Structures are given as C-alpha cells and as structure tokens.
Short mmCIF file of C-alpha atoms in Angstrom, two decimals:
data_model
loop_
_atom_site.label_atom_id
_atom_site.label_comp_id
_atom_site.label_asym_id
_atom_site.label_seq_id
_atom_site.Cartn_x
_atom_site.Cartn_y
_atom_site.Cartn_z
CA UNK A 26 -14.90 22.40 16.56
CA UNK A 27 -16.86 21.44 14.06
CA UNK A 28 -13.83 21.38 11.23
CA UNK A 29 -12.14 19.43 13.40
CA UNK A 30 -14.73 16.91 13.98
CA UNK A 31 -15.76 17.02 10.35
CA UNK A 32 -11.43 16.48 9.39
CA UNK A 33 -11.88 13.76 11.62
CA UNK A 34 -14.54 12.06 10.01
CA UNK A 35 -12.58 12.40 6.79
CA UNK A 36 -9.73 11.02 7.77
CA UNK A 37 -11.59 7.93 9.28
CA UNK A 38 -13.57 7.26 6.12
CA UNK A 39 -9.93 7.85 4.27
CA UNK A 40 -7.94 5.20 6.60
CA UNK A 41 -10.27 3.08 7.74
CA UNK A 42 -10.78 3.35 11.74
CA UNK A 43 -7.46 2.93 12.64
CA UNK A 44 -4.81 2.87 10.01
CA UNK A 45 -2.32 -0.70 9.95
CA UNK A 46 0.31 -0.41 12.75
CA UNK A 47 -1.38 2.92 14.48
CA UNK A 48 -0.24 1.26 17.89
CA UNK A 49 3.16 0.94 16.86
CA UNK A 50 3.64 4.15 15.20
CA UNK A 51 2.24 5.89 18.38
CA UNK A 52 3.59 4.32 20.77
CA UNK A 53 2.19 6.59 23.53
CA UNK A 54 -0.53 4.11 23.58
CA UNK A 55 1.65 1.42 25.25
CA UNK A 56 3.97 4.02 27.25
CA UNK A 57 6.58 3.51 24.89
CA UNK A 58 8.28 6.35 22.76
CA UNK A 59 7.19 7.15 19.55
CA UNK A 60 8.56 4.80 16.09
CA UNK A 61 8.61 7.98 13.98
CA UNK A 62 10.97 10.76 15.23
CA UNK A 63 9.27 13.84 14.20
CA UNK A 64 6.35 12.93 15.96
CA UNK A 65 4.61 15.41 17.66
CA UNK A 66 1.35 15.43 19.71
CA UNK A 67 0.52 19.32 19.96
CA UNK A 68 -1.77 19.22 17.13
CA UNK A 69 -4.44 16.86 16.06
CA UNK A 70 -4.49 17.14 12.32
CA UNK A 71 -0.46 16.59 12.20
CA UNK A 72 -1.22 13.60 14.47
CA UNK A 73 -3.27 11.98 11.73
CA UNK A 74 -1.23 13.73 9.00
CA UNK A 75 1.66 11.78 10.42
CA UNK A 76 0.49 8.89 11.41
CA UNK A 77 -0.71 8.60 7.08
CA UNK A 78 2.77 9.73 6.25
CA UNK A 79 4.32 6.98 8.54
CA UNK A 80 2.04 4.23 7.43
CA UNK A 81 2.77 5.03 3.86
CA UNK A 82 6.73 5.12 4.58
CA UNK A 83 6.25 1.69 6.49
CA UNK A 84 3.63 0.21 3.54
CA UNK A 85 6.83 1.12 0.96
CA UNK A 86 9.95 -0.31 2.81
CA UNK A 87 7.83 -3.23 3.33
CA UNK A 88 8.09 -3.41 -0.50
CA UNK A 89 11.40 -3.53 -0.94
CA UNK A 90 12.55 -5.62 -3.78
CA UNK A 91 15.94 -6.74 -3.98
CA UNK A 92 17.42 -8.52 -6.92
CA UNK A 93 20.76 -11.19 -6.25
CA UNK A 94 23.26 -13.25 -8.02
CA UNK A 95 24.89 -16.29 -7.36
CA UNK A 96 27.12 -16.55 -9.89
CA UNK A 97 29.43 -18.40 -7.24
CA UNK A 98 26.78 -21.51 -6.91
CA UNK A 99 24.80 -20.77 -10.27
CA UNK A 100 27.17 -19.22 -12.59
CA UNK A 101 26.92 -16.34 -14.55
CA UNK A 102 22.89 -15.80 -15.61
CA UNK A 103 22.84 -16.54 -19.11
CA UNK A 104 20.28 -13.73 -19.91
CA UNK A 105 18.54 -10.63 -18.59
CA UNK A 106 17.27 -12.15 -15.25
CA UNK A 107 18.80 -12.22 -11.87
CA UNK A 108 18.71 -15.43 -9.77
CA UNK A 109 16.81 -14.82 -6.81
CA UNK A 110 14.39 -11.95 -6.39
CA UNK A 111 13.47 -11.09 -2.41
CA UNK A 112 10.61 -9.60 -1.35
CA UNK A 113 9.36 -9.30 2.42
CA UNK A 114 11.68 -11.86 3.06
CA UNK A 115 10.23 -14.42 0.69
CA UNK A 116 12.78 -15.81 -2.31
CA UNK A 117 11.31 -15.96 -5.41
CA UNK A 118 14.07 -17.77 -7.92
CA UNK A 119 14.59 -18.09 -11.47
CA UNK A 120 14.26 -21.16 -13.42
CA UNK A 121 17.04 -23.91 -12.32
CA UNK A 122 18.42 -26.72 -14.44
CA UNK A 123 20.86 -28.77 -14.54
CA UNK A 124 22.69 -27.13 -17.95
CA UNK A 125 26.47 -26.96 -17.68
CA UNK A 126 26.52 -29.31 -14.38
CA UNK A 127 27.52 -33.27 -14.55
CA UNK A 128 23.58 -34.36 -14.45
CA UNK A 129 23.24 -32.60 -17.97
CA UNK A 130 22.46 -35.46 -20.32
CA UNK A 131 21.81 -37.65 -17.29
CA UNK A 132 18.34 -39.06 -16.87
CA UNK A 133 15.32 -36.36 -15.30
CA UNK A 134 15.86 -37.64 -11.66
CA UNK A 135 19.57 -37.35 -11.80
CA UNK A 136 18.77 -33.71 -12.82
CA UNK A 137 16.48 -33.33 -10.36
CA UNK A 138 18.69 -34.17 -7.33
CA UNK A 139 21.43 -31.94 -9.02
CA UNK A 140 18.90 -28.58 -8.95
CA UNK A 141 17.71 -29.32 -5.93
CA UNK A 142 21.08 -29.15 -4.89
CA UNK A 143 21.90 -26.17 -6.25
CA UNK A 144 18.85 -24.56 -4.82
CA UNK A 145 19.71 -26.31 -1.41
CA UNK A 146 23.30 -23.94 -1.57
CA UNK A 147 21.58 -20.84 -2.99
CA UNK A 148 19.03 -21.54 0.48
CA UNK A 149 21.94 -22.02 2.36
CA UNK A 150 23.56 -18.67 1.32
CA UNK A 151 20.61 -16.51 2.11
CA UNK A 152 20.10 -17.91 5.54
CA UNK A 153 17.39 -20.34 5.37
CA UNK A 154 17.28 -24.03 3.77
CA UNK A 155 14.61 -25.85 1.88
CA UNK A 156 12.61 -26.54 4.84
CA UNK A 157 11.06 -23.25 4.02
CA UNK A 158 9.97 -23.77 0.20
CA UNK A 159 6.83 -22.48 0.16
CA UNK A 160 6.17 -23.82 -3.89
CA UNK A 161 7.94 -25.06 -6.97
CA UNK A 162 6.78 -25.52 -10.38
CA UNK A 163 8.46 -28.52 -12.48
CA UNK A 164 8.35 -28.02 -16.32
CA UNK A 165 9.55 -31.13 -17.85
CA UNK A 166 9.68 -32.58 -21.23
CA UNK A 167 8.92 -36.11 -21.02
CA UNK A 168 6.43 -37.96 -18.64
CA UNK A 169 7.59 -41.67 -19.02
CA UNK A 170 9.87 -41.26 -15.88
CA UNK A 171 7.87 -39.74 -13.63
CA UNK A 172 7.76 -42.05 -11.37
CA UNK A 173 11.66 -42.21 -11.30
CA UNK A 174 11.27 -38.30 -10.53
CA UNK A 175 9.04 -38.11 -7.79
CA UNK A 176 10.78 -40.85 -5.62
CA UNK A 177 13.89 -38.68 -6.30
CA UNK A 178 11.39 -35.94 -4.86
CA UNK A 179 10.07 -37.97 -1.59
CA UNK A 180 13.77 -37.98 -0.69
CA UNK A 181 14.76 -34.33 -1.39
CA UNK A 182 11.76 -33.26 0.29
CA UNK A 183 11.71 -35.80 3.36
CA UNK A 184 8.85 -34.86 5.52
CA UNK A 185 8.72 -30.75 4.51
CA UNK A 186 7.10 -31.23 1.19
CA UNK A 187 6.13 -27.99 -0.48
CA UNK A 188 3.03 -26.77 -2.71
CA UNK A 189 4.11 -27.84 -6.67
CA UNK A 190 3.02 -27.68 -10.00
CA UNK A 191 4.08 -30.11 -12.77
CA UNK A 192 3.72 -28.64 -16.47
CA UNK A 193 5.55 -30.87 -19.49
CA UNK A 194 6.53 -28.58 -22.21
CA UNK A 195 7.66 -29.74 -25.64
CA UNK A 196 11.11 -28.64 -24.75
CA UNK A 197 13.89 -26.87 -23.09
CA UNK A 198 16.39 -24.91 -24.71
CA UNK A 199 18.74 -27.69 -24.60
CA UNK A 200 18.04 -31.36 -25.52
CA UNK A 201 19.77 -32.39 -22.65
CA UNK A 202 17.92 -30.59 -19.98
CA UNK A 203 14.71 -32.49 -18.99
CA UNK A 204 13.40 -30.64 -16.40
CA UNK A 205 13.68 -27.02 -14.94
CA UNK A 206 12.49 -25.97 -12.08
CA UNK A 207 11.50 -22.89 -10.13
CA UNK A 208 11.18 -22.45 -7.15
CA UNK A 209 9.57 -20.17 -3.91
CA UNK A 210 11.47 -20.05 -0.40
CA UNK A 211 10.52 -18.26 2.72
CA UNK A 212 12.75 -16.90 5.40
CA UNK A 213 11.54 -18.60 8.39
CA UNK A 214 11.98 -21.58 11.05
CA UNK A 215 10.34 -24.21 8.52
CA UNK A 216 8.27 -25.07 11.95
CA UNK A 217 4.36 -25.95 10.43
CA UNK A 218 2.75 -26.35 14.34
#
C-alpha cells in the first residue's frame, strides 16, 4: 500500500491534480463509455499510465498543422511558402497583394479592396468568411493615402472589425504593389456576445 500511495503522489505532483480532459477520457465518471479503447480499470497504475498516454495523444492531434494551397484563387505561390497554414482550426495566411491582379499599379485602396477579396474567397473555401478574422497586419509603402485606405477598410470590415497592425516599409518587391497584407482567420460563428 504504501507504493501505491507513494506512485500516487508521484503521479499527482507529475500531472497536476487531475490531468486536462481526465473526465472525458474516463468517461466512467459521467456513466458514459470510455474515449480511449484500450482502457481498462483492473489496475490503478495503468489507469493513470493511460490516462498520461491519452492526454499526450489528445495534447498532439490537437497540434496538428496542416499546410494548403489555393493556387485556384491565389495562383501558384511564387516561393517556398504555402498559402494558408491551419492550426486548431485557426488560419494563419501568407502575405497577400495585389501582384498579377487588375488593382496592381492601381492606387493602395484599390489594392486593398482587391486582397481583401481574395482573402474573402480563400475564407470562403475553408468554410468560414471574414467575420472571423481574428488580426491582420498591413505593411505598406507610402502613408500619404491613408486615409483613402482605411475608409476602403470601414467598408470591408463593416461592423466585424478585427485586431491590426500597420507597419510602412520602404518597399515591396514590386513598385507597383503598395500594400501587402496578412492576415489571421478563425473557424467559428463570427458571433462576439
């Protein structure tokens, strides 16, 4: 008895007092079967053993990363990058502009509206829209039509405006292009109450 009390304590100091999720990888708890299969209740320590080993299978597949193109909406990426990046169902995408597209020489808002465009169809595609960006970051090469840019802003946006950062850089890699933007979507209802 005492081993097993003194494994106990051991395992609680490891884990914490009840590892993330214990109730749902029980189950028992609530009456319901048990999430893990192999689960078996004979034994203490393979209880606990278990329980670690299913935590640390749920903790990884919760950090699945999977890497997309949309070559269809985007074209073809033009370096060694992928377009969107999604992690626990938040999209994390590469740096949009509006190279290649009519808007290219046109003015920064024109370029604007065209991105966020772009980034509306690549929201579109992956099952949520951009009443779920979570952030964006603006880098953009001149400043004297800002105020052009963020009314073009207030109306992408509408009433589900997002976290943003605005950096000017001395340039883009095109003369052209006067602003690129990235950008941060959740999956999700876009509901804030």
């Amino acid at each position: 008895f005492f081993g097993y009390r003194r494994y106990r304590r051991v395992s609680v100091g490891l884990t914490g007092l009840y590892p993330p999720g214990r109730e749902r990888l029980r189950g028992r708890e609530r009456g319901e079967a048990p999430v893990c299969p192999s689960f078996d209740e004979a034994s203490p320590f393979a209880n606990d053993k278990h329980l670690r080993s299913c935590a640390r299978r749920a903790m990884a597949s919760s950090r699945t990363v999977l890497r997309k193109s949309h070559d269809a909406i985007l074209g073809p990426a033009a370096g060694p990058y992928t377009h969107v990046v999604e992690h626990n169902g938040v999209l994390y995408l590469s740096g949009l502009t509006a190279f290649g597209s009519p808007a290219q020489g046109e003015p920064i808002e024109a370029q604007a509206r065209e991105i966020f465009r772009n980034l509306g169809a690549v929201a579109e595609a992956e099952g949520t829209s951009l009443q779920n960006l979570v952030k964006v970051t603006l880098y953009v090469t001149d400043l004297s039509r800002i105020a052009e840019l963020r009314s073009a802003l207030d109306d992408i946006y509408g009433d589900h405006v997002p976290a943003s950062s605005l950096i000017r850089v001395a340039g883009l890699f095109s003369p052209d292009i006067h602003i690129e933007v990235e950008a941060i979507i959740a999956r999700g209802t876009g509901d804030t109450s």
